[in-house]
mmCIF file of C-alpha atoms and ligand atoms in Angstrom:
data_model
loop_
_atom_site.group_PDB
_atom_site.id
_atom_site.type_symbol
_atom_site.label_atom_id
_atom_site.label_comp_id
_atom_site.label_asym_id
_atom_site.label_seq_id
_atom_site.Cartn_x
_atom_site.Cartn_y
_atom_site.Cartn_z
ATOM 1 C CA MET A 238 110.264 121.440 113.462
ATOM 2 C CA THR A 239 108.335 124.691 113.540
ATOM 3 C CA LYS A 240 105.296 124.839 111.389
ATOM 4 C CA SER A 241 102.204 126.867 110.839
ATOM 5 C CA LEU A 242 98.726 125.796 111.855
ATOM 6 C CA LEU A 243 96.197 125.136 109.119
ATOM 7 C CA CYS A 244 92.643 124.643 110.301
ATOM 8 C CA ILE A 245 89.741 123.766 108.066
ATOM 9 C CA ALA A 246 86.207 123.837 109.354
ATOM 10 C CA THR A 247 84.776 121.193 107.045
ATOM 11 C CA VAL A 248 85.858 117.596 106.636
ATOM 12 C CA VAL A 249 85.680 115.757 103.339
ATOM 13 C CA LEU A 250 86.240 112.001 103.213
ATOM 14 C CA LEU A 251 88.046 110.700 100.158
ATOM 15 C CA ALA A 252 89.247 107.274 99.105
ATOM 16 C CA ILE A 253 92.368 106.291 101.048
ATOM 17 C CA PRO A 254 95.434 107.231 98.988
ATOM 18 C CA MET A 255 97.732 104.305 98.297
ATOM 19 C CA THR A 256 101.426 104.308 99.140
ATOM 20 C CA ALA A 257 102.645 102.645 95.960
ATOM 21 C CA GLY A 258 105.560 103.852 93.855
ATOM 22 C CA ALA A 259 108.327 105.668 95.674
ATOM 23 C CA GLY A 260 106.051 105.908 98.683
ATOM 24 C CA LEU A 261 105.198 108.713 101.021
ATOM 25 C CA LEU A 262 108.810 109.438 101.939
ATOM 26 C CA GLU A 263 109.642 110.676 98.440
ATOM 27 C CA ASP A 264 106.248 111.504 96.962
ATOM 28 C CA TYR A 265 104.602 113.193 99.945
ATOM 29 C CA PHE A 266 107.472 114.399 102.151
ATOM 30 C CA GLY A 267 110.014 114.954 99.356
ATOM 31 C CA VAL A 268 112.877 113.159 101.106
ATOM 32 C CA VAL A 269 115.143 111.069 98.837
ATOM 33 C CA LEU A 270 117.547 108.729 100.635
ATOM 34 C CA GLU A 271 121.099 108.980 99.378
ATOM 35 C CA THR A 272 124.382 107.637 100.725
ATOM 36 C CA GLY A 273 128.001 108.548 100.038
ATOM 37 C CA GLU A 274 131.502 108.657 101.479
ATOM 38 C CA VAL A 275 132.475 110.965 104.323
ATOM 39 C CA THR A 276 136.157 111.496 105.162
ATOM 40 C CA LEU A 277 137.265 112.859 108.524
ATOM 41 C CA GLY A 278 141.020 113.197 108.938
ATOM 42 C CA GLU A 279 142.499 109.987 107.613
ATOM 43 C CA THR A 280 139.345 107.932 108.080
ATOM 44 C CA THR A 281 136.831 107.407 105.269
ATOM 45 C CA PHE A 282 133.324 106.252 106.213
ATOM 46 C CA LEU A 283 131.380 104.431 103.483
ATOM 47 C CA ASP A 284 127.633 104.443 102.836
ATOM 48 C CA VAL A 285 126.762 107.387 105.066
ATOM 49 C CA PHE A 286 123.395 109.128 104.582
ATOM 50 C CA VAL A 287 124.295 112.398 102.856
ATOM 51 C CA HIS A 288 120.812 113.668 101.864
ATOM 52 C CA ASP A 289 118.923 116.434 103.677
ATOM 53 C CA TRP A 290 116.528 114.878 106.202
ATOM 54 C CA ASN A 291 114.235 117.933 106.154
ATOM 55 C CA PRO A 292 111.062 117.571 104.076
ATOM 56 C CA THR A 293 110.947 119.417 100.765
ATOM 57 C CA LEU A 294 107.200 118.939 100.282
ATOM 58 C CA HIS A 295 104.389 119.913 102.704
ATOM 59 C CA ILE A 296 107.067 121.826 104.572
ATOM 60 C CA ALA A 297 104.711 124.110 106.458
ATOM 61 C CA THR A 298 102.751 121.345 108.153
ATOM 62 C CA THR A 299 105.024 118.289 108.377
ATOM 63 C CA ASP A 300 106.276 117.148 111.783
ATOM 64 C CA MET A 301 109.449 115.108 111.955
ATOM 65 C CA ALA A 302 111.869 113.455 114.357
ATOM 66 C CA MET A 303 115.325 112.286 113.242
ATOM 67 C CA ASP A 304 118.222 110.542 114.964
ATOM 68 C CA ASP A 305 120.296 108.556 112.498
ATOM 69 C CA TRP A 306 123.276 106.736 113.963
ATOM 70 C CA TYR A 307 126.400 105.910 111.975
ATOM 71 C CA GLY A 308 129.320 104.176 113.615
ATOM 72 C CA LYS A 309 131.497 101.113 114.043
ATOM 73 C CA ASP A 310 131.410 98.237 114.715
ATOM 74 C CA VAL A 311 127.952 97.947 113.257
ATOM 75 C CA LEU A 312 126.765 94.977 115.354
ATOM 76 C CA SER A 313 128.821 95.380 118.512
ATOM 77 C CA PHE A 314 127.338 96.151 121.887
ATOM 78 C CA ASP A 315 130.637 97.686 122.981
ATOM 79 C CA PRO A 316 132.885 99.547 122.248
ATOM 80 C CA TRP A 317 131.537 102.136 119.833
ATOM 81 C CA VAL A 318 132.978 104.513 117.317
ATOM 82 C CA THR A 319 130.252 107.005 116.497
ATOM 83 C CA LEU A 320 130.379 109.385 113.553
ATOM 84 C CA PHE A 321 127.041 110.887 114.590
ATOM 85 C CA GLY A 322 123.705 110.015 116.167
ATOM 86 C CA SER A 323 122.584 108.110 119.273
ATOM 87 C CA VAL A 324 123.986 104.582 119.506
ATOM 88 C CA PRO A 325 121.388 101.815 119.124
ATOM 89 C CA SER A 326 122.143 98.955 121.523
ATOM 90 C CA GLY A 327 123.279 96.018 119.391
ATOM 91 C CA GLY A 328 124.074 98.145 116.396
ATOM 92 C CA GLU A 329 122.849 99.628 113.138
ATOM 93 C CA VAL A 330 120.222 96.976 112.439
ATOM 94 C CA PHE A 331 118.140 98.387 115.325
ATOM 95 C CA ASP A 332 118.475 102.039 114.280
ATOM 96 C CA VAL A 333 115.235 104.018 113.894
ATOM 97 C CA GLU A 334 116.360 106.949 111.796
ATOM 98 C CA ALA A 335 113.421 109.230 111.119
ATOM 99 C CA ILE A 336 109.663 109.631 111.575
ATOM 100 C CA TYR A 337 107.583 111.952 109.357
ATOM 101 C CA LEU A 338 103.955 112.874 109.976
ATOM 102 C CA ASP A 339 101.468 115.214 108.334
ATOM 103 C CA ASN A 340 97.720 115.405 107.971
ATOM 104 C CA ASN A 341 94.921 117.248 106.238
ATOM 105 C CA ALA A 342 91.195 117.243 107.004
ATOM 106 C CA ALA A 343 90.779 113.724 105.646
ATOM 107 C CA PHE A 344 94.007 111.773 106.178
ATOM 108 C CA LEU A 345 97.107 111.407 108.312
ATOM 109 C CA TYR A 346 100.336 110.430 106.542
ATOM 110 C CA LEU A 347 103.094 108.582 108.397
ATOM 111 C CA SER A 348 106.515 107.418 107.198
ATOM 112 C CA ILE A 349 109.188 105.752 109.373
ATOM 113 C CA VAL A 350 112.783 105.111 108.237
ATOM 114 C CA THR A 351 114.703 102.277 109.936
ATOM 115 C CA SER A 352 117.335 99.621 109.343
ATOM 116 C CA PHE A 353 115.207 97.004 111.087
ATOM 117 C CA PRO A 354 113.770 94.399 108.648
ATOM 118 C CA PRO A 355 110.089 93.325 108.637
ATOM 119 C CA ASP A 356 110.978 89.659 109.288
ATOM 120 C CA GLY A 357 112.920 90.582 112.407
ATOM 121 C CA PHE A 358 116.525 89.921 113.329
ATOM 122 C CA THR A 359 118.529 87.478 115.438
ATOM 123 C CA HIS A 360 121.654 89.126 116.803
ATOM 124 C CA PRO A 361 124.729 86.885 116.406
ATOM 125 C CA GLU A 362 125.681 87.489 120.058
ATOM 126 C CA ILE A 363 122.187 86.383 121.237
ATOM 127 C CA PRO A 364 121.394 83.504 118.879
ATOM 128 C CA ASP A 365 118.491 82.121 120.944
ATOM 129 C CA PHE A 366 116.423 85.319 120.777
ATOM 130 C CA HIS A 367 114.680 86.519 117.619
ATOM 131 C CA VAL A 368 113.723 90.192 117.729
ATOM 132 C CA VAL A 369 110.480 91.103 115.945
ATOM 133 C CA PRO A 370 109.268 94.538 114.835
ATOM 134 C CA GLY A 371 107.233 96.637 117.217
ATOM 135 C CA ASP A 372 103.805 98.107 116.506
ATOM 136 C CA ILE A 373 103.142 101.806 115.901
ATOM 137 C CA ALA A 374 101.997 103.677 119.032
ATOM 138 C CA ILE A 375 99.924 106.829 118.565
ATOM 139 C CA GLY A 376 98.797 109.195 121.313
ATOM 140 C CA LEU A 377 96.592 112.261 121.199
ATOM 141 C CA ASN A 378 96.596 115.295 123.476
ATOM 142 C CA GLY A 379 99.200 114.038 125.911
ATOM 143 C CA GLY A 380 98.513 110.321 125.468
ATOM 144 C CA THR A 381 100.997 107.715 124.262
ATOM 145 C CA TYR A 382 99.066 104.498 123.688
ATOM 146 C CA ASP A 383 95.630 105.701 122.507
ATOM 147 C CA PHE A 384 95.986 103.820 119.226
ATOM 148 C CA GLY A 385 98.121 100.976 117.946
ATOM 149 C CA ILE A 386 98.792 99.871 114.390
ATOM 150 C CA ASP A 387 99.691 96.203 114.058
ATOM 151 C CA VAL A 388 103.085 95.887 112.378
ATOM 152 C CA ASP A 389 104.591 92.654 113.728
ATOM 153 C CA GLY A 390 101.477 90.711 112.710
ATOM 154 C CA GLY A 391 101.616 92.336 109.280
ATOM 155 C CA THR A 392 97.909 93.282 109.185
ATOM 156 C CA GLY A 393 98.167 97.079 109.407
ATOM 157 C CA ASP A 394 94.979 97.032 111.500
ATOM 158 C CA LEU A 395 94.354 100.100 113.662
ATOM 159 C CA TYR A 396 93.129 99.512 117.220
ATOM 160 C CA ALA A 397 92.040 101.861 119.984
ATOM 161 C CA THR A 398 94.243 100.781 122.891
ATOM 162 C CA ASP A 399 95.080 101.458 126.508
ATOM 163 C CA VAL A 400 98.539 101.267 128.017
ATOM 164 C CA SER A 401 97.549 97.914 129.558
ATOM 165 C CA ASP A 402 97.354 96.457 126.024
ATOM 166 C CA TRP A 403 101.057 97.246 125.419
ATOM 167 C CA PHE A 404 104.186 95.286 126.385
ATOM 168 C CA VAL A 405 107.697 94.248 125.415
ATOM 169 C CA TYR A 406 108.097 90.570 124.570
ATOM 170 C CA ASP A 407 110.983 89.922 126.922
ATOM 171 C CA GLU A 408 112.198 92.450 129.488
ATOM 172 C CA SER A 409 115.396 90.468 130.066
ATOM 173 C CA HIS A 410 116.360 90.902 126.407
ATOM 174 C CA SER A 411 115.206 94.538 126.199
ATOM 175 C CA VAL A 412 117.207 97.653 126.974
ATOM 176 C CA ALA A 413 115.744 99.809 129.711
ATOM 177 C CA ALA A 414 115.436 102.950 127.599
ATOM 178 C CA GLN A 415 112.621 104.908 129.266
ATOM 179 C CA GLY A 416 110.304 101.948 129.601
ATOM 180 C CA GLU A 417 108.576 102.550 126.286
ATOM 181 C CA LEU A 418 106.288 99.692 125.250
ATOM 182 C CA ALA A 419 106.779 98.253 121.790
ATOM 183 C CA ASN A 420 103.898 95.887 120.956
ATOM 184 C CA PHE A 421 100.221 95.535 121.785
ATOM 185 C CA SER A 422 97.634 92.785 121.931
ATOM 186 C CA GLY A 423 93.932 93.433 122.318
ATOM 187 C CA GLY A 424 92.260 96.799 122.124
ATOM 188 C CA THR A 425 89.259 97.602 119.943
ATOM 189 C CA LEU A 426 89.524 97.272 116.162
ATOM 190 C CA VAL A 427 88.879 100.614 114.466
ATOM 191 C CA GLY A 428 89.721 99.731 110.861
ATOM 192 C CA SER A 429 92.159 98.195 108.434
ATOM 193 C CA LEU A 430 94.942 100.230 106.854
ATOM 194 C CA ASP A 431 97.223 99.755 103.866
ATOM 195 C CA LEU A 432 100.487 99.430 105.793
ATOM 196 C CA THR A 433 103.692 98.932 103.801
ATOM 197 C CA TYR A 434 107.055 97.856 105.266
ATOM 198 C CA GLN A 435 109.604 97.621 102.495
ATOM 199 C CA ALA A 436 113.312 97.488 101.825
ATOM 200 C CA THR A 437 114.582 100.405 99.760
ATOM 201 C CA GLY A 438 117.859 98.878 98.601
ATOM 202 C CA VAL A 439 119.694 101.903 100.010
ATOM 203 C CA ILE A 440 122.553 100.429 102.073
ATOM 204 C CA GLU A 441 123.649 102.633 104.981
ATOM 205 C CA ASN A 442 126.240 101.564 107.568
ATOM 206 C CA GLU A 443 126.201 98.020 106.084
ATOM 207 C CA PHE A 444 122.422 97.504 106.428
ATOM 208 C CA ASP A 445 119.533 97.972 104.013
ATOM 209 C CA THR A 446 117.143 100.813 104.778
ATOM 210 C CA HIS A 447 113.445 100.031 105.311
ATOM 211 C CA VAL A 448 110.473 102.361 105.209
ATOM 212 C CA ILE A 449 107.227 101.742 107.120
ATOM 213 C CA GLU A 450 104.334 103.799 105.760
ATOM 214 C CA VAL A 451 100.611 104.152 106.328
ATOM 215 C CA VAL A 452 97.760 106.545 105.540
ATOM 216 C CA ILE A 453 95.104 106.830 108.264
ATOM 217 C CA PRO A 454 91.647 108.352 107.712
ATOM 218 C CA MET A 455 91.199 111.110 110.281
ATOM 219 C CA ALA A 456 87.757 109.634 110.952
ATOM 220 C CA TYR A 457 89.504 106.551 112.418
ATOM 221 C CA LEU A 458 91.125 108.831 114.991
ATOM 222 C CA GLY A 459 87.782 110.422 115.892
ATOM 223 C CA HIS A 460 88.406 113.613 113.883
ATOM 224 C CA PRO A 461 90.717 115.199 116.455
ATOM 225 C CA MET A 462 90.675 118.935 116.197
ATOM 226 C CA CYS A 463 93.160 121.113 114.454
ATOM 227 C CA GLY A 464 95.886 121.971 116.933
ATOM 228 C CA SER A 465 95.605 118.664 118.803
ATOM 229 C CA GLU A 466 98.899 117.233 120.020
ATOM 230 C CA ILE A 467 99.923 113.953 118.408
ATOM 231 C CA TYR A 468 102.609 111.518 119.537
ATOM 232 C CA VAL A 469 104.136 108.598 117.605
ATOM 233 C CA HIS A 470 106.771 106.013 118.368
ATOM 234 C CA TRP A 471 107.873 102.825 116.716
ATOM 235 C CA VAL A 472 110.767 100.596 117.726
ATOM 236 C CA CYS A 473 111.737 96.932 117.500
ATOM 237 C CA SER A 474 110.308 94.677 120.214
ATOM 238 C CA CYS A 475 113.388 95.065 122.477
ATOM 239 C CA ARG A 476 113.622 98.903 122.328
ATOM 240 C CA ASN A 477 117.161 98.655 120.949
ATOM 241 C CA ASP A 478 116.985 101.949 119.037
ATOM 242 C CA ALA A 479 118.014 103.209 122.471
ATOM 243 C CA THR A 480 120.739 102.123 124.837
ATOM 244 C CA GLY A 481 120.852 102.333 128.611
ATOM 245 C CA SER A 482 118.396 104.960 129.789
ATOM 246 C CA ASN A 483 118.395 106.953 126.544
ATOM 247 C CA PRO A 484 114.979 107.292 124.933
ATOM 248 C CA ILE A 485 113.938 105.686 121.680
ATOM 249 C CA LEU A 486 113.089 108.009 118.779
ATOM 250 C CA LYS A 487 109.754 109.767 119.392
ATOM 251 C CA LEU A 488 107.712 112.248 117.397
ATOM 252 C CA PHE A 489 105.811 115.032 119.132
ATOM 253 C CA GLY A 490 103.660 116.875 116.624
ATOM 254 C CA GLU A 491 100.552 118.917 116.123
ATOM 255 C CA LEU A 492 97.611 118.102 113.886
ATOM 256 C CA ASP A 493 96.546 120.465 111.141
ATOM 257 C CA GLY A 494 93.590 120.567 108.829
ATOM 258 C CA GLY A 495 91.020 119.062 111.176
ATOM 259 C CA PRO A 496 87.856 120.680 112.457
ATOM 260 C CA SER A 497 88.430 123.788 114.539
ATOM 261 C CA SER A 498 86.445 124.808 117.579
ATOM 262 C CA THR A 499 86.538 127.331 120.379
ATOM 263 C CA GLU A 500 85.540 124.583 122.822
ATOM 264 C CA PRO A 501 88.099 121.783 122.638
ATOM 265 C CA SER A 502 86.587 118.384 123.226
ATOM 266 C CA THR A 503 88.541 116.029 125.424
ATOM 267 C CA TRP A 504 90.332 113.014 124.034
ATOM 268 C CA SER A 505 88.439 110.786 126.457
ATOM 269 C CA SER A 506 85.164 111.774 124.826
ATOM 270 C CA MET A 507 86.596 111.051 121.397
ATOM 271 C CA LYS A 508 87.996 107.739 122.523
ATOM 272 C CA ALA A 509 84.587 106.755 123.840
ATOM 273 C CA LEU A 510 83.558 106.474 120.217
ATOM 274 C CA PHE A 511 85.668 103.348 119.913
ATOM 275 C CA ARG A 512 85.383 101.590 123.213
HETATM 276 CA CA1 CA B 426 121.829 104.593 110.712
HETATM 277 CA CA1 CA B 427 118.158 106.156 115.839
HETATM 278 CA CA1 CA B 428 120.242 102.402 108.506
#
């Protein structure tokens, strides 16, 4: 979405805000999940997201990406009846629906909406393969895998990573998508974060909706400058938010509220702080 650029010359470190209560999705971004019936012709679809996906708080600076799928049959690989959205291979349980990101001088706020549960999922058509959650990939200034946040291990630890640290668990059980990598191992520990990955109880397209949220001190990212490009993706370990060669959901945003400068430093010099 279009947004204005807010640059602040000074940086003030505060205690890391917690993500308790309704969480960042409602309290910070002002998005309240709501489902209802949608009737098209003679067909009525139940438990469809009917809320506005656009943020109602921090509107000027929030970046978002959204691609919610609704269709039938919810766990089939083929054929599909799609009401809207890009079909996740294997069905609704693998759907990544939205990513929200914003920052100020001190913190970056991230909220991800997905059907995929934190304990993973075994598809009934592939009973010998348990799919686990992916980790959160963050890139700066054109990068994709500059940082990783551990999600499948449940620690919420933030690492400085290289692409060589990233992988998919099993290529033979993963859709091609665009070759995005879902999990990492290794890298350099930067710090621990208060990651939450919780069910909301909001049933959409027959599956509960989960929200993954984290607040990252900008210092952990090396205080990237206001106007820096930021990239985020998260997907289950087999990339099944996508199908075939379609991409998984990705967020391309721009940082606000960081230090400003007329001489941009390079990301490689910032990354050197951690490696
Ligand atoms: Ca969906
Ligand atoms: Ca999706
Ligand atoms: Ca869903």
